[in-house]
Coordinates of C-alpha atoms and ligand atoms in Angstrom, one line a residue:
X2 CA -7.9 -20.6 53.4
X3 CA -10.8 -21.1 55.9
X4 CA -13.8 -22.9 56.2
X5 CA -17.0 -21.3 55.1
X6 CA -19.8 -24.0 56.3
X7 CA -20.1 -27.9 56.8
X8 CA -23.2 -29.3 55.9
X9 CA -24.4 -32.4 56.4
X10 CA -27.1 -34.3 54.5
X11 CA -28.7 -37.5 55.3
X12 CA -30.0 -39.4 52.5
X13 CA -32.6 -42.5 52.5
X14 CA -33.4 -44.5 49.5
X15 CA -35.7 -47.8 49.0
X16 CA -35.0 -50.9 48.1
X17 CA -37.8 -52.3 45.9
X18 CA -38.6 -55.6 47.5
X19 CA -38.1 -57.8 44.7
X20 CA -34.3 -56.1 44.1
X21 CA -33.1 -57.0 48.1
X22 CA -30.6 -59.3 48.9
X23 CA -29.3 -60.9 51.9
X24 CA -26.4 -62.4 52.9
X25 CA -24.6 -63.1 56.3
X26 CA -24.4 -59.2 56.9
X27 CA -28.7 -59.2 57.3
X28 CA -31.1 -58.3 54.7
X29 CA -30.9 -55.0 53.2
X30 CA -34.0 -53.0 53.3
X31 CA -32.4 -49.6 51.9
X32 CA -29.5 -48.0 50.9
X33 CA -28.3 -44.6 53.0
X34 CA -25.6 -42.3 53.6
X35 CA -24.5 -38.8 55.2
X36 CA -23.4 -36.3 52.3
X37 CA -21.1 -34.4 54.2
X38 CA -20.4 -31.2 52.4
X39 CA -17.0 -28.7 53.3
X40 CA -17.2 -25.6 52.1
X41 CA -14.3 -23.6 51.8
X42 CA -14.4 -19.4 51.8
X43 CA -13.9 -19.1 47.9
X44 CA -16.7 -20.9 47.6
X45 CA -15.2 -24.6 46.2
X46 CA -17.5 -27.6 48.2
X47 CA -15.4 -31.1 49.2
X48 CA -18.0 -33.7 49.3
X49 CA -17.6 -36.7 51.8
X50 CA -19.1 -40.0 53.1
X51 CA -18.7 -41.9 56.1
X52 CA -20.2 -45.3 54.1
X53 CA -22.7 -47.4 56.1
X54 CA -25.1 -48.8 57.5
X55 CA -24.2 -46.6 60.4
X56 CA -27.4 -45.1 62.3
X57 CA -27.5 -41.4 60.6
X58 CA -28.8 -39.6 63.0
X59 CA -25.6 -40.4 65.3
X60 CA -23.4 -39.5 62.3
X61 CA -25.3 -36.2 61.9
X62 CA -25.0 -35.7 65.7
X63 CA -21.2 -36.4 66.0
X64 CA -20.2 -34.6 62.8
X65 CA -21.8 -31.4 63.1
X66 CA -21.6 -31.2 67.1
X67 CA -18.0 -33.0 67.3
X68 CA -16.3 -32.2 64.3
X69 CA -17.6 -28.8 62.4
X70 CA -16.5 -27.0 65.6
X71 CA -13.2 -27.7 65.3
X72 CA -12.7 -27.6 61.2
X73 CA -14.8 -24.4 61.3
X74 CA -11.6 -23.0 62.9
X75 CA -8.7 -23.9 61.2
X76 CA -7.3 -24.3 57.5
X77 CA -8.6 -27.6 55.4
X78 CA -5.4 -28.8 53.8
X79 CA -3.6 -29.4 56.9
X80 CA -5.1 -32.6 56.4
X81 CA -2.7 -35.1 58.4
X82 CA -2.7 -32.5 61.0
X83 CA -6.4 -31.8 61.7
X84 CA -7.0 -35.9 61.5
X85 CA -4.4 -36.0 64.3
X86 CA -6.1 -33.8 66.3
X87 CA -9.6 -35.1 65.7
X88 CA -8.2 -38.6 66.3
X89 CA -6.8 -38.2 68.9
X90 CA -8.6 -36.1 71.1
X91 CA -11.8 -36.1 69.8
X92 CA -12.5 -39.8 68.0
X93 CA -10.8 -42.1 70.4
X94 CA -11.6 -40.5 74.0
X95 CA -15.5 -40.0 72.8
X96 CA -17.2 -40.7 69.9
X97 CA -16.0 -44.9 69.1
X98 CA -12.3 -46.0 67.6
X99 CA -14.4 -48.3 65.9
X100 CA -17.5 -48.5 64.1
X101 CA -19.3 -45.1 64.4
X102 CA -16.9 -42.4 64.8
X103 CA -14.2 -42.9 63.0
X104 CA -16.4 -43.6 59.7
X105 CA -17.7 -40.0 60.8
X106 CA -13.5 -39.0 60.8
X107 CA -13.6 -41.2 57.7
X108 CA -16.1 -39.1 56.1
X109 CA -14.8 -35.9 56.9
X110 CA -11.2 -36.9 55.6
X111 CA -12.3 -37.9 52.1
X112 CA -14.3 -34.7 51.9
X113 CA -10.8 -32.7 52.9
X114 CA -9.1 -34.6 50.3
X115 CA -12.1 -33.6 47.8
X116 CA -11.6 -29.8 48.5
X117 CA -7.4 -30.2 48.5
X118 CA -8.0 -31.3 44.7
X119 CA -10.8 -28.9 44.1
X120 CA -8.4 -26.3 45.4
X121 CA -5.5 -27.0 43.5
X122 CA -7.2 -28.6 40.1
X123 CA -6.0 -31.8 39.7
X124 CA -7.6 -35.4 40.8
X125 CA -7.1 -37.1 43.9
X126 CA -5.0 -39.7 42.4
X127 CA -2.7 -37.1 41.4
X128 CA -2.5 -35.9 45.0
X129 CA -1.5 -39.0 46.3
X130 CA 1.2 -40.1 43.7
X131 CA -0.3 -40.4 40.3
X132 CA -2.0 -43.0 38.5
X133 CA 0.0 -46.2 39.3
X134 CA -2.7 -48.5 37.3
X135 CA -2.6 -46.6 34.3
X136 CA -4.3 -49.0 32.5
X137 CA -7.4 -49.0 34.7
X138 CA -7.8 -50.9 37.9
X139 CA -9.2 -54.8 37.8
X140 CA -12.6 -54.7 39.3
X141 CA -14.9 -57.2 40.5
X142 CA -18.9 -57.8 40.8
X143 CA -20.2 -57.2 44.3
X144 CA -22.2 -59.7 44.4
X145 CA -23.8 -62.7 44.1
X146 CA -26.3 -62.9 46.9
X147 CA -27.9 -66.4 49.1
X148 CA -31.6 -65.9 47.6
X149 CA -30.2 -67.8 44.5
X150 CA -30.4 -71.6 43.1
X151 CA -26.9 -72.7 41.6
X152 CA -28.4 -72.9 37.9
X153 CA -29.2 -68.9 38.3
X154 CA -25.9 -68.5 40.6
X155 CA -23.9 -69.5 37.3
X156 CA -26.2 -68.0 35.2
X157 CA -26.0 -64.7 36.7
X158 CA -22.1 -64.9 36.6
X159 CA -22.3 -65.9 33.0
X160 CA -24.2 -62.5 32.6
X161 CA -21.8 -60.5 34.5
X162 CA -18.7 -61.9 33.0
X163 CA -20.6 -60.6 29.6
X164 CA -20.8 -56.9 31.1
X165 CA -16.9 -57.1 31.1
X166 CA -16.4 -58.5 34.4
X167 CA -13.3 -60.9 34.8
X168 CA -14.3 -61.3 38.4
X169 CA -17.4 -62.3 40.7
X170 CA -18.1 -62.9 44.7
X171 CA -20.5 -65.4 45.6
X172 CA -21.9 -64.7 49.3
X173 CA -21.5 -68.0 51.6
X174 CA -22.4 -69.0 54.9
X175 CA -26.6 -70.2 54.6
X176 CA -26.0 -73.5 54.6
X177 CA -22.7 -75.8 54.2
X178 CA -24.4 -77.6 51.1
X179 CA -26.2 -74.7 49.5
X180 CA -22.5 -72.6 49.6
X181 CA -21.1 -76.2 47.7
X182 CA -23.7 -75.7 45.5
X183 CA -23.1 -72.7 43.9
X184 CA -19.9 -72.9 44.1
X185 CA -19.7 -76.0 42.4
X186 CA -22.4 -74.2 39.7
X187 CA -20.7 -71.2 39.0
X188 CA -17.3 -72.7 39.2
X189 CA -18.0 -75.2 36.3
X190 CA -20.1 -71.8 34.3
X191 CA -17.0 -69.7 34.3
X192 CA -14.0 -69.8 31.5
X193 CA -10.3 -70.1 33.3
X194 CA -9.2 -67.2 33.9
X195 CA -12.2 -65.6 35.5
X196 CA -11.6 -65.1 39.1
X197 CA -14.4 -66.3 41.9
X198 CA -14.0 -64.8 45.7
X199 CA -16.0 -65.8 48.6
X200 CA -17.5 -63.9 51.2
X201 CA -19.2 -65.2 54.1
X202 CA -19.7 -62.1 56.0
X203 CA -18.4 -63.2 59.6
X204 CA -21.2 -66.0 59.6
X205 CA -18.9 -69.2 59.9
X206 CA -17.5 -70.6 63.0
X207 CA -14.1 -72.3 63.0
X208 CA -15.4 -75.8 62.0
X209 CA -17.7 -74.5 58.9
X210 CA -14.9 -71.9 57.9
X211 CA -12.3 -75.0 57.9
X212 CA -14.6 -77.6 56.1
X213 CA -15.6 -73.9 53.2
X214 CA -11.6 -73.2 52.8
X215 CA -11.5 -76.4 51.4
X216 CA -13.9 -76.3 48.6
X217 CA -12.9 -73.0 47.8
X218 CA -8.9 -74.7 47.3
X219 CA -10.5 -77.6 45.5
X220 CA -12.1 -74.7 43.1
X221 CA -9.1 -72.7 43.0
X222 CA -10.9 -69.3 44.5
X223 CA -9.2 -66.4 44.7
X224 CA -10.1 -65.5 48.3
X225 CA -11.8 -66.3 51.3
X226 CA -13.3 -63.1 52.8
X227 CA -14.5 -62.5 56.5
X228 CA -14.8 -66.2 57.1
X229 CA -15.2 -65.7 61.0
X230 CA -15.9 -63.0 63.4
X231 CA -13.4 -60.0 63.4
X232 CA -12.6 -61.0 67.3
X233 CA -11.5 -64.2 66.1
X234 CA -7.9 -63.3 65.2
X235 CA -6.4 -66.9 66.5
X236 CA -9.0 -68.7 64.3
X237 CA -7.7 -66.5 60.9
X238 CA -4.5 -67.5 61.8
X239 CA -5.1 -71.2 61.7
X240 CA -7.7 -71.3 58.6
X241 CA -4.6 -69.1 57.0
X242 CA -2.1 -72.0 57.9
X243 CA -4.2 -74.4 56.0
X244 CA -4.7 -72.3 52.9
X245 CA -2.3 -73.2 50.2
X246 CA -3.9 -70.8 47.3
X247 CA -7.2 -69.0 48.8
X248 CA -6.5 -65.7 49.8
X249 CA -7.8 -65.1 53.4
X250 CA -9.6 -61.7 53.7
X251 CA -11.1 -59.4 56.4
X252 CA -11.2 -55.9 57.4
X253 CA -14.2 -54.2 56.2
X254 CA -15.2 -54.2 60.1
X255 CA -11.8 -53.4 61.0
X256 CA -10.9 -49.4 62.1
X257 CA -7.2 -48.0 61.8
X258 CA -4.0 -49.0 61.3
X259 CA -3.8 -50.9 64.9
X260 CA -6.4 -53.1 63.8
X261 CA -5.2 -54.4 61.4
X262 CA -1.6 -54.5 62.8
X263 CA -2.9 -56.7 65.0
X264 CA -3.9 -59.4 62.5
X265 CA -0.9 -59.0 60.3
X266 CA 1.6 -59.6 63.5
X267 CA -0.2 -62.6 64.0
X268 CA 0.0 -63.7 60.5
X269 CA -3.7 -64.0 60.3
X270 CA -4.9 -61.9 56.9
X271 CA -3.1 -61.9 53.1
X272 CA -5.7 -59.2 52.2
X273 CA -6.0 -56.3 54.1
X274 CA -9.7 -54.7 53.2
X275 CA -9.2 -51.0 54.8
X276 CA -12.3 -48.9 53.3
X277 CA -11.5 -45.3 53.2
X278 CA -15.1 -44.4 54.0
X279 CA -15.2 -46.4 57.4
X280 CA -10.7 -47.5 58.3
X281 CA -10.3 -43.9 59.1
X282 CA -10.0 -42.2 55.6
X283 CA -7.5 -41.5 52.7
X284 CA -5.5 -40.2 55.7
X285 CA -4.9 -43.4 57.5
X286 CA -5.7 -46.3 54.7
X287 CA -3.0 -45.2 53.2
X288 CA -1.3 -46.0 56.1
X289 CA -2.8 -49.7 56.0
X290 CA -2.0 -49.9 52.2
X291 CA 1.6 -49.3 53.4
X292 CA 1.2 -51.8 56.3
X293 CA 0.2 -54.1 54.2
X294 CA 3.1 -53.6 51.7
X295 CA 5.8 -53.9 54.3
X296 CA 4.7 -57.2 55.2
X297 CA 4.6 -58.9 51.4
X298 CA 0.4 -58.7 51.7
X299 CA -1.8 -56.7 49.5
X300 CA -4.3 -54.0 50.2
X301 CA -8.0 -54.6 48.2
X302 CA -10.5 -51.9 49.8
X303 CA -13.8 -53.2 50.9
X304 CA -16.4 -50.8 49.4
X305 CA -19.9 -50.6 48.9
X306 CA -22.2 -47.8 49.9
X307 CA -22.5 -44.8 47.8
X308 CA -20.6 -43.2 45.0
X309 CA -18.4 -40.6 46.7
X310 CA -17.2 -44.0 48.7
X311 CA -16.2 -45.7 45.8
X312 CA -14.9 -42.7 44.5
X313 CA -12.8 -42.5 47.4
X314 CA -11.7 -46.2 47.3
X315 CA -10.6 -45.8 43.4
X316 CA -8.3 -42.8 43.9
X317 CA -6.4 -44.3 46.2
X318 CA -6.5 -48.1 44.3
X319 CA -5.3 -46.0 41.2
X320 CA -2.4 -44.3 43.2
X321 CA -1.1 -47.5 45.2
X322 CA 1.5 -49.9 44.1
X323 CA -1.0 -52.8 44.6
X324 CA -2.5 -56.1 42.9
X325 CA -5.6 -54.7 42.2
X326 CA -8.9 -56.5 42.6
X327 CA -11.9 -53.5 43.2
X328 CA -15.0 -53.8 44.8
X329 CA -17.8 -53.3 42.6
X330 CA -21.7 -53.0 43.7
X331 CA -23.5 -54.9 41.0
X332 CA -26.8 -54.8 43.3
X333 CA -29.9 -52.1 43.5
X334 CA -28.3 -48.9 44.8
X335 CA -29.6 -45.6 43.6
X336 CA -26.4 -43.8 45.6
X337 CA -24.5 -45.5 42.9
X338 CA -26.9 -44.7 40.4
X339 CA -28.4 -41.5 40.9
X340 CA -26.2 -38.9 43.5
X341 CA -23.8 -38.3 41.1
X342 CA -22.4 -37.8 37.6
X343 CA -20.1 -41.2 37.3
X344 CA -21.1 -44.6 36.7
X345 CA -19.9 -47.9 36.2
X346 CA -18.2 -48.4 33.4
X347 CA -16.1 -51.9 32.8
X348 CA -14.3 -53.0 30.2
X349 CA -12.5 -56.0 30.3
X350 CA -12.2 -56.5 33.7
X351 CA -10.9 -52.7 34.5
X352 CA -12.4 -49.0 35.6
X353 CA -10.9 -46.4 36.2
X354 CA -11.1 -43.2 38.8
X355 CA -13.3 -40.1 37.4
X356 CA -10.7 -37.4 36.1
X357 CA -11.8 -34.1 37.5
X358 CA -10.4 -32.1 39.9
X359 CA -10.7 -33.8 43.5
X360 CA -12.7 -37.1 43.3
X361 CA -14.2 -35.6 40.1
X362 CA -18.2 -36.0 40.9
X363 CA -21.0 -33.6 40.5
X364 CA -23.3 -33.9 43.0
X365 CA -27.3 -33.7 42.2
X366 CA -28.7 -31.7 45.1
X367 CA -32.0 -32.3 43.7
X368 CA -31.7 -36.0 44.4
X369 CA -30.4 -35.1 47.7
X370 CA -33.4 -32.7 49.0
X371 CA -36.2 -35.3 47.5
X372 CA -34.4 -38.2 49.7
X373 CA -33.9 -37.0 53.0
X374 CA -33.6 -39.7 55.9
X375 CA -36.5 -39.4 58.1
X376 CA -35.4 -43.0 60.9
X377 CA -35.9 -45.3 58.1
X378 CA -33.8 -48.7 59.1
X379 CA -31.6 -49.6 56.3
X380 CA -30.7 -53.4 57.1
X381 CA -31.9 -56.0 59.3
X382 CA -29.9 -58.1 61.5
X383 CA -27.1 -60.5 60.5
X384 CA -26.9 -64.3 60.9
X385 CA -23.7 -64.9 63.2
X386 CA -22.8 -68.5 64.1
X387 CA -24.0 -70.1 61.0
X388 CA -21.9 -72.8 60.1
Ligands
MG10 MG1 -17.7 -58.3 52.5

């Protein structure tokens, strides 16, 4: 089989201003994506997404000038092969090992995958080992933003546990006393049994992540995510010594399995956050997920931007042999919403993968034609340092 065309669509949508939220990762303004679309020659399309905020116009650039080249040559399922290739003399001598390029590999993988499962009707979970949480996979509600007071912090839990959610993050890192605050709040709102995670977004230093880790052990949190910068692999490793029960967390900033090798030989991370849609795809997060397993620590996926990501995340979460605890974007996001045929579904505490061939989504072209990108910015700048 060959490659017919790769297309690639970027896609802008607003934020109404009253539905923005902010945390230590900036304020987001809009919520974007690249569709990347592989068609094969009999005609079957694997859909793709390198999840953001990455500057789309770079993506476009690197995808179609980078990447198509090379796919337009060869046959899509050789997928370990061609991500080699692309990797390796494309990815890391060129376009960024981090950030940018390899969630433009990412992309591209997923939509691979996509038109593998297409091509032989059955799911990606299938693919990659059938469904290991048969039951559906436990899910959490993404999130909990800082432009909140502790009685509507709780109160908003309250309303989400009702949805079905067993699970809630709380973003951290404004203020020392505001974070004790809510915690406190929603903490005291919440029946046992419901789960509450932290996420401060890389905004602590060592002395405010230290002094957060231990109200989140006095509240019995589940984890701690990104409580310092991703270049701080010593200080993870000594906020990790100190933990007794909080989970410490990171990787949604973190690219391929070196990475995160990295942090787990220096016994800095419990909960390896690989997201397909940025960590280098299916391809390699599986990779992590095993990484993670041979070392007795768990792989939860960071994900966030736009159906087909999520999509992506959940196939793989279904397949793996795992404690499960999934991402799930509670906040304004018509790429959640609108793209695609799927949405989110909970019941108590679990969701489950779409069942159609590949990642099982219809895509509305419609909706992708009437929201073309046109060098809208999509978030403003982070807080770094706040303690
Ligand atoms: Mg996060």
């Amino acid at each position: 089989m060959k490659v017919h065309d790769i297309r690639v669509h970027p896609i802008h949508t607003e934020i109404p201003a009253h539905k923005r939220v902010e945390s230590g990762a900036g304020l987001k303004l809009a919520r974007q994506m690249c569709l990347i679309e592989i068609e094969s020659a009999d005609g079957l399309v694997g859909y793709g997404s390198p999840s953001g905020p990455y500057d789309l116009g770079v993506l476009t650039a690197l995808i179609e000038g980078a990447i198509k080249p090379y796919l337009m040559s060869v046959d899509p399922g050789d997928i370990e092969q061609h991500w080699d290739r692309l990797y390796f003399g494309e990815i890391s001598r060129n376009s960024g090992n981090r950030s940018v390029g390899m969630a433009a590999l990412s992309g591209v993988d997923i939509a691979l995958w996509d038109l593998k499962g297409k091509t032989l009707g059955v799911p990606l979970y299938d693919l990659l080992g059938g469904q290991f949480h048969s039951d559906g996979v436990r899910t959490y509600a993404s999130s909990i933003y800082w432009d909140t007071t502790p009685q509507a912090a709780a109160e908003e839990a309250t309303i989400l546990v009702d949805q079905g959610f067993r699970a809630v993050k709380l973003k951290v890192g404004r203020s020392f006393d505001h974070d004790v605050a809510n915690i406190s709040a929603i903490s005291h709102s919440l029946d046992p049994g419901i789960e509450l995670l932290l996420d401060a977004n890389q905004s602590l230093d060592r002395i405010g992540a230290n002094r957060l880790l231990a109200v989140a052990e006095d509240h019995g949190c589940y984890w701690f995510e990104e409580p310092l910068s991703i270049d701080d692999i010593e200080g993870h490793r000594q906020l990790r010594e100190k933990r007794r029960i909080v989970r410490i967390a990171t990787g949604e900033n973190l690219y391929g399995r070196w990475a995160f090798t990295d942090f787990v030989r220096n016994e800095a991370i419990d909960v390896l956050q690989a997201d397909v849609s940025r960590a280098g795809g299916i391809t390699e997060v599986r990779k992590i997920a095993d990484l993670a397993s041979c070392h007795h620590l768990t792989w939860n996926p960071h994900t966030f931007n736009d159906v087909i990501t999520v999509a992506a995340n959940l196939h793989l979460v279904t397949a793996s042999p795992q404690a499960a605890m999934f991402e799930w974007d509670i906040t304004h996001n018509s790429l959640m919403d609108d793209l695609a045929n799927w949405t989110l579904d909970v019941y108590d505490g679990l969701v489950r993968a779409p069942d159609g061939p590949g990642l099982g989504l219809e895509i509305d072209m419609g909706f992708v034609k009437a929201h073309r990108w046109a060098g809208q910015p999509s978030i403003g700048a982070g807080h770094p340092g706040r303690s």
